[in-house]
Structure formats: structure tokens, C-alpha cells
Tab-separated table of C-alpha atoms in Angstrom:
chain	number	residue	atom	x	y	z
B	1	MET	CA	59.537	97.316	-135.565
B	2	SER	CA	59.491	99.754	-138.475
B	3	GLY	CA	61.376	102.407	-136.498
B	4	LEU	CA	64.025	100.007	-135.221
B	5	ILE	CA	67.570	101.362	-135.496
B	6	SER	CA	70.118	98.701	-136.371
B	7	ARG	CA	73.893	98.938	-136.455
B	8	ALA	CA	76.529	96.426	-137.423
B	9	VAL	CA	79.884	96.816	-135.667
B	10	ILE	CA	82.513	95.356	-138.007
B	11	GLY	CA	86.270	95.121	-137.469
B	12	ARG	CA	88.054	96.583	-140.501
B	13	GLY	CA	91.215	94.543	-140.051
B	14	PHE	CA	92.341	91.247	-138.525
B	15	GLY	CA	90.620	91.740	-135.166
B	16	ASP	CA	91.544	93.533	-131.928
B	17	GLU	CA	90.357	96.854	-133.399
B	18	GLY	CA	88.195	98.014	-130.493
B	19	LYS	CA	84.815	96.462	-131.306
B	20	GLY	CA	84.044	96.011	-127.614
B	21	LEU	CA	84.506	99.740	-127.014
B	22	ALA	CA	82.239	100.548	-129.978
B	23	VAL	CA	79.456	98.246	-128.787
B	24	ASP	CA	79.709	99.605	-125.255
B	25	TYR	CA	79.485	103.144	-126.630
B	26	PHE	CA	76.242	102.516	-128.522
B	27	CYS	CA	74.737	100.661	-125.566
B	28	SER	CA	75.647	103.552	-123.254
B	29	LYS	CA	73.366	105.775	-125.335
B	30	VAL	CA	70.446	103.321	-125.330
B	31	PRO	CA	70.889	100.836	-122.458
B	32	GLU	CA	67.963	98.642	-123.589
B	33	THR	CA	69.812	97.911	-126.832
B	34	LEU	CA	69.722	94.287	-127.987
B	35	VAL	CA	73.213	93.090	-128.923
B	36	ILE	CA	73.277	90.232	-131.427
B	37	LYS	CA	76.293	87.938	-131.523
B	38	HIS	CA	76.187	86.590	-135.066
B	39	ASN	CA	79.491	84.960	-136.003
B	40	GLY	CA	82.256	82.886	-134.515
B	41	GLY	CA	81.877	81.855	-130.910
B	42	ALA	CA	83.834	81.913	-127.664
B	43	GLN	CA	87.041	82.941	-129.438
B	44	ALA	CA	86.078	86.642	-129.325
B	45	GLY	CA	87.905	88.769	-126.751
B	46	HIS	CA	86.300	92.205	-126.591
B	47	THR	CA	87.562	94.431	-123.793
B	48	VAL	CA	85.410	97.058	-122.078
B	49	GLU	CA	86.566	99.444	-119.363
B	50	LEU	CA	84.028	101.410	-117.342
B	51	GLU	CA	84.597	103.461	-114.203
B	52	GLY	CA	87.459	101.329	-112.961
B	53	LYS	CA	85.877	98.064	-114.044
B	54	ARG	CA	87.389	96.005	-116.836
B	55	PHE	CA	86.130	92.858	-118.509
B	56	VAL	CA	86.989	90.816	-121.603
B	57	PHE	CA	83.770	89.600	-123.219
B	58	HIS	CA	83.627	86.335	-125.130
B	59	GLN	CA	80.032	85.088	-125.394
B	60	LEU	CA	78.336	87.875	-123.481
B	61	ALA	CA	77.589	91.119	-125.320
B	62	SER	CA	80.070	93.935	-124.803
B	63	GLY	CA	77.135	96.109	-123.752
B	64	SER	CA	76.477	93.968	-120.686
B	65	PHE	CA	77.783	96.567	-118.211
B	66	ARG	CA	74.882	98.739	-119.491
B	67	HIS	CA	72.398	95.891	-118.864
B	68	SER	CA	71.906	95.459	-122.604
B	69	LYS	CA	70.570	92.069	-123.675
B	70	THR	CA	72.614	89.438	-125.505
B	71	LEU	CA	71.104	87.419	-128.349
B	72	TRP	CA	72.872	84.488	-129.997
B	73	ALA	CA	71.820	84.324	-133.662
B	74	ASP	CA	71.549	81.039	-135.549
B	75	THR	CA	74.877	81.829	-137.278
B	76	TYR	CA	76.699	81.907	-133.931
B	77	TYR	CA	78.498	78.894	-132.381
B	78	PRO	CA	78.370	79.232	-128.584
B	79	ASP	CA	80.405	77.022	-126.293
B	80	LEU	CA	78.091	76.088	-123.429
B	81	PHE	CA	80.928	74.202	-121.751
B	82	LYS	CA	82.854	77.450	-121.225
B	83	LEU	CA	79.883	79.721	-120.556
B	84	ARG	CA	79.652	79.405	-116.770
B	85	GLU	CA	83.268	80.504	-116.347
B	86	GLU	CA	82.545	83.779	-118.150
B	87	MET	CA	79.209	84.392	-116.432
B	88	GLU	CA	80.652	83.939	-112.958
B	89	ALA	CA	83.654	86.112	-113.774
B	90	PHE	CA	81.364	88.881	-115.040
B	91	ARG	CA	79.188	88.639	-111.928
B	92	ASP	CA	82.279	89.078	-109.761
B	93	VAL	CA	83.172	92.288	-111.633
B	94	SER	CA	79.706	93.764	-112.205
B	95	GLY	CA	77.681	92.500	-109.257
B	96	PHE	CA	74.945	90.937	-111.408
B	97	THR	CA	74.421	88.019	-113.790
B	98	PRO	CA	72.728	88.792	-117.125
B	99	ASN	CA	70.620	86.378	-119.127
B	100	ILE	CA	71.279	85.377	-122.725
B	101	LEU	CA	68.592	85.016	-125.381
B	102	CYS	CA	69.165	82.400	-128.053
B	103	ASP	CA	67.637	81.643	-131.437
B	104	VAL	CA	66.010	78.213	-131.313
B	105	ASN	CA	68.213	77.010	-134.174
B	106	THR	CA	71.580	78.188	-132.826
B	107	PRO	CA	74.198	75.427	-133.212
B	108	VAL	CA	76.698	74.621	-130.478
B	109	THR	CA	80.412	73.948	-130.332
B	110	LEU	CA	81.053	70.497	-128.876
B	111	ILE	CA	83.971	69.349	-126.754
B	112	ASP	CA	85.270	67.100	-129.558
B	113	ASP	CA	85.333	70.116	-131.919
B	114	VAL	CA	87.682	71.854	-129.513
B	115	ILE	CA	89.913	68.810	-129.020
B	116	ILE	CA	90.222	68.137	-132.769
B	117	ASN	CA	91.002	71.810	-133.368
B	118	MET	CA	93.743	71.800	-130.731
B	119	LEU	CA	95.128	68.489	-131.969
B	120	LEU	CA	95.328	69.655	-135.568
B	121	GLU	CA	96.681	73.139	-134.905
B	122	SER	CA	99.364	71.924	-132.505
B	123	ALA	CA	100.494	69.335	-135.063
B	124	ARG	CA	101.042	72.028	-137.707
B	125	GLY	CA	104.047	73.321	-135.801
B	126	ASP	CA	105.584	76.268	-137.609
B	127	ALA	CA	102.873	76.044	-140.293
B	128	ARG	CA	100.048	76.918	-137.911
B	129	HIS	CA	97.030	78.721	-139.342
B	130	GLY	CA	96.713	80.986	-136.309
B	131	SER	CA	93.687	79.235	-134.823
B	132	CYS	CA	92.801	80.133	-131.246
B	133	GLY	CA	91.984	76.495	-130.455
B	134	MET	CA	88.297	77.094	-129.675
B	135	GLY	CA	86.870	74.614	-132.183
B	136	ILE	CA	84.846	77.097	-134.254
B	137	ASN	CA	85.949	75.783	-137.642
B	138	GLU	CA	85.469	72.185	-136.527
B	139	ALA	CA	81.955	72.987	-135.280
B	140	PHE	CA	81.196	74.660	-138.600
B	141	GLU	CA	82.493	71.702	-140.631
B	142	ARG	CA	80.580	69.187	-138.498
B	143	THR	CA	77.347	71.175	-138.765
B	144	LYS	CA	77.775	71.592	-142.526
B	145	ALA	CA	78.241	67.821	-142.799
B	146	GLY	CA	74.798	67.271	-141.253
B	147	PHE	CA	75.778	66.507	-137.638
B	148	ARG	CA	74.208	69.609	-136.107
B	149	MET	CA	73.436	69.967	-132.419
B	150	THR	CA	71.685	73.051	-131.114
B	151	VAL	CA	71.309	74.868	-127.828
B	152	ARG	CA	67.715	73.716	-127.853
B	153	ASP	CA	68.872	70.085	-127.639
B	154	PHE	CA	70.341	70.807	-124.206
B	155	PHE	CA	66.940	71.924	-122.956
B	156	GLU	CA	64.811	69.193	-124.500
B	157	LYS	CA	66.936	66.036	-124.235
B	158	ASP	CA	68.116	64.194	-121.148
B	159	ALA	CA	71.784	63.660	-120.375
B	160	LYS	CA	71.787	60.015	-121.498
B	161	SER	CA	70.378	60.936	-124.923
B	162	LEU	CA	72.853	63.785	-125.365
B	163	VAL	CA	75.814	61.591	-124.437
B	164	GLY	CA	74.616	58.954	-126.872
B	165	GLN	CA	74.211	61.506	-129.650
B	166	MET	CA	77.668	62.968	-129.095
B	167	LEU	CA	79.267	59.506	-128.977
B	168	SER	CA	77.496	58.646	-132.216
B	169	ILE	CA	78.806	61.833	-133.840
B	170	ARG	CA	82.307	60.933	-132.647
B	171	GLU	CA	82.106	57.469	-134.192
B	172	THR	CA	80.365	58.329	-137.463
B	173	TYR	CA	81.649	61.816	-138.216
B	174	GLY	CA	84.609	62.410	-135.909
B	175	LYS	CA	86.641	59.369	-136.897
B	176	GLU	CA	86.083	60.083	-140.588
B	177	ARG	CA	87.041	63.716	-140.058
B	178	LEU	CA	90.331	62.628	-138.468
B	179	ARG	CA	91.027	60.259	-141.331
B	180	LYS	CA	90.456	63.035	-143.868
B	181	LEU	CA	92.864	65.210	-141.898
B	182	GLY	CA	95.454	62.456	-142.082
B	183	ILE	CA	95.118	61.493	-138.435
B	184	LEU	CA	94.313	57.785	-138.181
B	185	THR	CA	93.087	56.729	-134.765
B	186	GLY	CA	92.229	53.344	-133.411
B	187	LYS	CA	93.027	51.033	-130.534
B	188	LYS	CA	95.621	48.379	-130.093
B	189	GLY	CA	95.078	46.834	-126.726
B	190	ASP	CA	94.818	49.729	-124.328
B	191	GLN	CA	96.952	52.037	-126.483
B	192	VAL	CA	95.648	54.674	-128.872
B	193	HIS	CA	97.598	54.585	-132.116
B	194	LEU	CA	97.630	56.893	-135.117
B	195	GLY	CA	99.156	57.473	-138.490
B	196	TYR	CA	101.642	60.259	-139.064
B	197	ILE	CA	101.423	62.487	-142.075
B	198	ALA	CA	104.086	64.795	-143.500
B	199	GLY	CA	106.210	64.363	-140.403
B	200	ALA	CA	103.594	65.872	-138.056
B	201	THR	CA	103.737	65.047	-134.376
B	202	TYR	CA	100.387	64.628	-132.657
B	203	ASN	CA	99.762	65.209	-128.991
B	204	GLN	CA	98.914	61.872	-127.388
B	205	GLU	CA	96.782	63.521	-124.708
B	206	TYR	CA	94.363	64.936	-127.279
B	207	LEU	CA	94.007	61.539	-128.918
B	208	GLU	CA	93.245	59.913	-125.586
B	209	LEU	CA	90.578	62.540	-124.888
B	210	LEU	CA	88.942	61.649	-128.205
B	211	GLU	CA	88.625	58.061	-127.002
B	212	SER	CA	87.135	58.937	-123.606
B	213	LYS	CA	83.424	58.628	-122.888
B	214	VAL	CA	83.915	60.437	-119.575
B	215	VAL	CA	85.005	63.567	-121.437
B	216	ILE	CA	81.639	63.671	-123.191
B	217	GLU	CA	79.681	62.836	-120.048
B	218	ASN	CA	81.337	65.675	-118.123
B	219	ALA	CA	80.807	68.060	-121.025
B	220	VAL	CA	77.089	67.256	-121.257
B	221	GLU	CA	76.615	67.828	-117.537
B	222	GLU	CA	78.266	71.247	-117.725
B	223	MET	CA	76.521	72.257	-120.950
B	224	GLN	CA	73.066	71.417	-119.586
B	225	ARG	CA	73.813	73.277	-116.390
B	226	SER	CA	74.908	76.396	-118.287
B	227	ALA	CA	71.948	76.316	-120.647
B	228	ASP	CA	69.508	75.996	-117.760
B	229	SER	CA	71.195	78.686	-115.660
B	230	TYR	CA	71.969	81.396	-118.199
B	231	VAL	CA	70.118	80.940	-121.495
B	232	THR	CA	66.536	81.575	-122.594
B	233	LEU	CA	65.321	80.302	-125.965
B	234	ALA	CA	63.781	83.065	-128.084
B	235	GLU	CA	60.757	81.177	-129.359
B	236	HIS	CA	59.210	84.301	-130.901
B	237	MET	CA	61.914	86.469	-132.462
B	238	ASP	CA	59.398	89.041	-133.725
B	239	LYS	CA	58.394	89.690	-130.122
B	240	VAL	CA	62.030	89.997	-129.003
B	241	LEU	CA	62.787	92.528	-131.732
B	242	GLY	CA	59.552	94.399	-131.082
B	243	GLU	CA	60.536	95.047	-127.482
B	244	CYS	CA	63.673	97.046	-128.309
B	245	SER	CA	64.294	100.324	-130.110
B	246	GLU	CA	67.891	99.632	-131.172
B	247	ILE	CA	69.949	96.579	-132.038
B	248	VAL	CA	73.694	96.238	-132.494
B	249	PHE	CA	75.328	93.322	-134.280
B	250	GLU	CA	78.576	92.545	-132.479
B	251	THR	CA	81.035	90.872	-134.828
B	252	GLY	CA	83.857	88.603	-133.745
B	253	GLN	CA	87.196	88.898	-135.580
B	254	GLY	CA	87.900	91.292	-138.424
B	255	LEU	CA	86.842	91.816	-142.015
B	256	LEU	CA	90.195	90.646	-143.396
B	257	LEU	CA	89.647	87.259	-141.722
B	258	ASP	CA	86.293	86.660	-143.438
B	259	ALA	CA	85.797	83.079	-144.624
B	260	GLU	CA	85.510	84.265	-148.222
B	261	ASN	CA	88.686	86.356	-148.159
B	262	GLN	CA	90.958	84.300	-150.388
B	263	SER	CA	93.776	86.853	-150.153
B	264	PHE	CA	94.638	85.637	-146.651
B	265	ALA	CA	93.524	81.978	-146.827
B	266	PRO	CA	94.097	79.610	-145.100
B	267	HIS	CA	94.768	82.016	-142.250
B	268	VAL	CA	91.109	83.076	-141.986
B	269	THR	CA	88.087	82.152	-139.908
B	270	ALA	CA	85.221	79.821	-140.841
B	271	SER	CA	82.585	82.548	-140.446
B	272	ARG	CA	81.448	85.695	-142.221
B	273	THR	CA	82.896	88.697	-140.426
B	274	GLY	CA	81.306	91.496	-142.466
B	275	LEU	CA	77.730	92.580	-143.143
B	276	THR	CA	76.535	89.233	-144.557
B	277	ASN	CA	75.003	87.795	-141.377
B	278	PRO	CA	73.474	91.058	-140.079
B	279	VAL	CA	71.862	91.847	-143.445
B	280	CYS	CA	70.457	88.300	-143.778
B	281	PHE	CA	69.097	88.402	-140.232
B	282	LEU	CA	67.375	91.738	-140.822
B	283	ARG	CA	65.862	90.679	-144.141
B	284	LYS	CA	64.321	87.643	-142.465
B	285	TYR	CA	62.226	90.001	-140.326
B	286	GLY	CA	61.550	92.651	-142.940
B	287	LEU	CA	64.133	95.077	-141.589
B	288	SER	CA	67.106	96.927	-143.066
B	289	LEU	CA	70.453	98.080	-141.741
B	290	THR	CA	70.633	101.647	-140.457
B	291	GLU	CA	74.391	102.016	-140.043
B	292	ALA	CA	77.512	100.020	-140.879
B	293	VAL	CA	80.238	100.884	-138.364
B	294	TYR	CA	83.771	99.829	-139.313
B	295	VAL	CA	86.168	99.837	-136.380
B	296	THR	CA	89.935	100.211	-136.627
B	297	ARG	CA	92.872	101.185	-134.516
B	298	THR	CA	95.005	103.951	-135.968
B	299	TYR	CA	97.369	101.114	-136.874
B	300	VAL	CA	96.882	97.441	-137.763
B	301	THR	CA	97.249	94.460	-135.445
B	302	ARG	CA	97.194	90.746	-136.111
B	303	HIS	CA	97.309	87.718	-133.853
B	304	GLY	CA	98.822	84.508	-135.083
B	305	ALA	CA	100.223	83.357	-138.399
B	306	GLY	CA	99.461	84.713	-141.833
B	307	PRO	CA	100.368	87.678	-144.047
B	308	LEU	CA	100.469	91.137	-142.501
B	309	PRO	CA	101.163	93.846	-145.110
B	310	TYR	CA	103.359	96.745	-143.965
B	311	GLU	CA	104.330	94.943	-140.765
B	312	CYS	CA	106.613	96.922	-138.482
B	313	SER	CA	107.801	97.043	-134.909
B	314	ARG	CA	105.482	98.173	-132.168
B	315	GLU	CA	107.847	101.016	-131.291
B	316	ALA	CA	107.724	102.437	-134.840
B	317	LEU	CA	104.050	103.379	-134.490
B	318	GLY	CA	103.931	105.561	-131.402
B	319	ILE	CA	103.656	105.324	-127.661
B	320	MET	CA	101.894	102.002	-127.244
B	321	GLN	CA	100.059	101.437	-123.984
B	322	ALA	CA	100.276	98.115	-122.186
B	323	ASP	CA	97.664	95.732	-123.604
B	324	ALA	CA	96.371	93.472	-120.855
B	325	THR	CA	94.023	91.612	-123.210
B	326	ASN	CA	96.343	90.663	-126.045
B	327	VAL	CA	99.026	88.886	-124.097
B	328	ASP	CA	101.195	86.201	-125.673
B	329	ASN	CA	99.530	82.785	-125.735
B	330	PRO	CA	100.534	79.351	-127.045
B	331	TRP	CA	97.839	79.325	-129.740
B	332	GLN	CA	98.217	82.688	-131.445
B	333	GLY	CA	101.606	83.833	-130.247
B	334	SER	CA	102.357	87.544	-129.918
B	335	LEU	CA	100.334	90.467	-131.195
B	336	ARG	CA	101.876	91.795	-134.405
B	337	TYR	CA	101.772	95.389	-135.665
B	338	ALA	CA	101.642	97.138	-139.035
B	339	ARG	CA	100.789	100.381	-140.781
B	340	HIS	CA	97.680	100.832	-142.891
B	341	GLY	CA	98.275	100.910	-146.637
B	342	SER	CA	97.214	103.687	-148.998
B	343	VAL	CA	93.770	105.234	-148.606
B	344	GLN	CA	92.595	103.023	-151.469
B	345	GLU	CA	93.913	99.922	-149.711
B	346	PHE	CA	92.380	101.102	-146.451
B	347	LEU	CA	88.916	101.529	-147.969
B	348	ALA	CA	88.938	98.510	-150.307
B	349	PRO	CA	87.635	95.863	-147.809
B	350	ILE	CA	84.915	98.247	-146.629
B	351	GLN	CA	83.818	98.988	-150.180
B	352	GLU	CA	83.815	95.280	-151.069
B	353	ASP	CA	81.726	94.449	-148.013
B	354	LEU	CA	79.176	97.127	-148.896
B	355	LYS	CA	79.095	96.089	-152.546
B	356	GLU	CA	78.459	92.445	-151.648
B	357	ASN	CA	75.721	93.094	-149.112
B	358	VAL	CA	73.921	96.275	-150.134
B	359	GLY	CA	72.383	95.646	-153.544
B	360	LYS	CA	70.304	97.681	-155.939
B	361	GLY	CA	66.890	98.626	-154.665
B	362	GLN	CA	68.007	98.420	-151.048
B	363	ARG	CA	68.313	101.366	-148.740
B	364	LYS	CA	71.986	102.179	-148.343
B	365	PRO	CA	72.976	102.316	-144.687
B	366	GLY	CA	75.034	105.108	-143.228
B	367	VAL	CA	78.719	104.182	-143.246
B	368	SER	CA	80.891	105.170	-140.309
B	369	LEU	CA	84.509	104.742	-139.301
B	370	PHE	CA	85.151	104.176	-135.594
B	371	LEU	CA	88.791	105.119	-134.928
B	372	THR	CA	90.392	103.892	-131.692
B	373	HIS	CA	93.768	104.279	-129.950
B	374	LEU	CA	94.286	107.806	-131.280
B	375	ASN	CA	96.034	108.715	-128.035
B	376	GLU	CA	98.847	106.293	-128.893
B	377	THR	CA	99.691	107.889	-132.263
B	378	ASN	CA	99.245	111.602	-131.587
B	379	GLN	CA	95.759	111.708	-133.149
B	380	ARG	CA	97.030	110.371	-136.485
B	381	LEU	CA	96.379	107.364	-138.690
B	382	CYS	CA	99.555	105.354	-139.348
B	383	MET	CA	99.680	104.764	-143.101
B	384	LYS	CA	102.437	103.450	-145.345
B	385	GLN	CA	103.273	106.954	-146.623
B	386	GLY	CA	103.487	108.319	-143.086
B	387	ASN	CA	101.202	109.393	-140.274
B	388	VAL	CA	98.115	111.299	-141.448
B	389	ALA	CA	96.339	113.881	-139.305
B	390	LEU	CA	92.650	113.329	-138.678
B	391	ASP	CA	91.518	116.475	-140.517
B	392	SER	CA	93.597	115.500	-143.548
B	393	LEU	CA	92.175	111.996	-143.477
B	394	ARG	CA	88.594	113.241	-143.419
B	395	ALA	CA	89.293	115.685	-146.258
B	396	MET	CA	90.546	113.003	-148.665
B	397	PRO	CA	88.098	112.704	-151.603
B	398	GLU	CA	88.153	108.897	-151.502
B	399	MET	CA	87.354	108.944	-147.788
B	400	LYS	CA	84.485	111.412	-148.255
B	401	GLU	CA	82.963	109.245	-150.990
B	402	THR	CA	82.720	106.190	-148.707
B	403	ILE	CA	82.581	107.356	-145.078
B	404	ASP	CA	79.659	109.461	-143.831
B	405	SER	CA	80.768	110.012	-140.244
B	406	PHE	CA	83.551	109.297	-137.775
B	407	TYR	CA	83.567	108.132	-134.165
B	408	ILE	CA	86.807	109.185	-132.515
B	409	SER	CA	88.211	107.503	-129.406
B	410	SER	CA	91.302	108.744	-127.591
B	411	SER	CA	90.854	106.554	-124.535
B	412	ARG	CA	89.539	103.122	-123.649
B	413	GLU	CA	86.199	104.342	-122.322
B	414	ALA	CA	82.971	105.079	-124.180
B	415	LYS	CA	82.446	108.379	-122.361
B	416	ASP	CA	85.331	109.935	-124.308
B	417	VAL	CA	84.078	109.034	-127.809
B	418	VAL	CA	83.423	112.033	-130.099
B	419	ILE	CA	81.256	111.987	-133.261
B	420	LEU	CA	82.384	113.915	-136.346
B	421	ARG	CA	79.980	114.214	-139.268
């Protein structure tokens, strides 16, 4: 494994930067690449277009059109309940069904995590955090509290045991979690009742789902079916890594939504969206990172609530193409647009990520900027002082000090990516 090339594809902003395109590009060069999903879960929406085919990847690697392998790391939170839907949809587009490798300790998102997430976010009304309603934060909080369930459980335990375990978690952890959130549930006759807090209005349907045993029984059946049909436990990770020449860490969401980013809290994710997980994974197996690839559109986008510096209208940026992936939805609303700040502001999150995760005595990885959507802004980066030509951007002293190379994309397909060093 000593010659293994490893790249981490990181979104520089709030997400929707073009990480799927970047992953597809690297996998097109080395189709046997192993793509490691290391943070978040089914909330990712990474779009890849290839020779007339288009797919939005959630739990499958964005290199799947290239027959690259997907690995779920033990910092990932897959949703087995939703997996079959994605796998069948991908088969319809691609003509084949890939298999997913999974660390034996990978935790899962449970159906109650999703319901609690949707219940809480919908009750926030205009004060929503911008959650996509996929239960990632709830799964993280439950696991942190000691109520962990893993993908492995759905291979080794029978349905009755799994249902019992999930009902027990609901009663011992779930009810207490709701109380801490200010949502008091109970039963009065056949009616679910609850306490209101700060004038919030809670959706009765969600509360009824959290009282239903059938919901858990149906979820277990689907989760076991998906695990058995599509997932293989990676019992010997050294062997898995030894069989590939390149790995790519595919990150969900952007660097500015990192769990530790207090500047944008509480409108952030529960997971680490920078180099933290990839570097920790590699160290565990005596490996180091070859290249950190930070992906950004020539402008900034953000889904959902929360601050967006230098926000502007879509029309002020250039000729925006129709975006079939980022359509309006009831959880995150409309896609918002902004300019990048100064070059110092642009580089600051990248520099902080490198500083936190590449310490003294470690080999410094190459640092690259993967620029997408250049065709929409006349090959320029939209910054607060105006639009900056690519050559001018690369010539900036601050940029040259941090960025070693550029990947330039003027279309939505990997074949058109150009490398500038």
C-alpha cells in the first residue's frame, strides 16, 4: 500500500460545488479507484453527467459510472431504508448494479432519527436550521449517547431482535431526546399528546409514527433486504486497500458547514466536512494524504437557512444554466447565490482546514483548487470586488502560496476538465 495515491475531494463552500464532477473525473482516469464516503449520509446529492446519462448520487460513489467501488467508512451514516431506491434507479440508468463495501463498525441512520429530524425541523417554522430532513444529526446524537446500531447488526441479527432493539432505543433514548427538545409525548387513551414549547406547532403525523411499532417492523424488513442485496462487510480493510492503486474520499456538504465551524452555527451539519476524517482514516492504516482537492463553483451557493455573505441575485452572476438537481424543496427551500469574498476570505477556510489536519512532521499533501461552472461566468471567478479572470486569479501571491494546481471545468462532464499547474 506504500504507493497508494489518496485524494480528498472537499467542498470549499456550503455544498453544491461540483464534488460529484470532481470524483467522476478522478475515477475516469483510474476506473478501479476506491471511493470512500466518510461523512454525512443519504443527504448528499452529487450529480454526474456522462455521455447523455445523468444521475444524482446519494449513498453510491460518484465514480460508479466508471465501475469504481464504494466504501462506507465508520464515520459515515448510511440509510439502509432508502438504499434500494437509489440502487434500482442507478441500475435503470447505467444497466448494472454495483456493490458497496462497508466498514464493520459503520453506524446506521434509523427510521426514528429521520422522523424526529423532520418533526423538529418542521416545528421551527421560519427559524429552521436548513436541515434536509434525513436524520443525520439525530443519528449522530443517538450514537454519541451510546445507542449505536451498525450495518453489521443487520447481517448478524434476526428481524425480531432488531425490532426489539429499535423499540428499546425508542423508549429509553428516543422519548428522553424528545423531552430534551421540548416535545413531550405520551398517550391519553388512543390519542398521542404533547407539550408545546415557544409556540411551536408539531406535526401530529410525525408523532403518531413515533408511536407505531409497524413503522419499525417495516423499516427493519427493508433495511435487512438492502444490506443483504447491496452491501458487503469489509472484514479486512488492509486487504481492501491493498487491492487498489488510488482512493478518493468523497465528502458530503461543504467546508463552511463543518460541525466545528462556529461562524455559521447552528446552521451547520453534525459531521466533519474537511480533511479530518480522511486524514484519520489514512493514519489508521499507516498512510498519508497525497492531494487535498477543494472544489468550488465560480460563485457561491447555499441551500436553506443561515448566513450567506455577499448574497446576490442569480442574474447578477452571469448566465446561469438550469439546475435540475437543486430544485426548490420543502426542507431547504430555494438555492441561494452569492459572490466570493476577497482572496483572503476565499482561502481562509482552506488554510484553516490544512492547519488543523496537516501537522508538523507530516508530509504536506498537494493542494488543488477544482473550479466548476466557468462557462456560466465567462471563465471568471465572481468575487466581491468584481469578476476576476483565471490568469489573474492564479497570479495572485496569496493564491500561489496556498494552491499548487488547478482543475478547470467549463462543462458538466469530466472529459472537459483541464489541469493547470
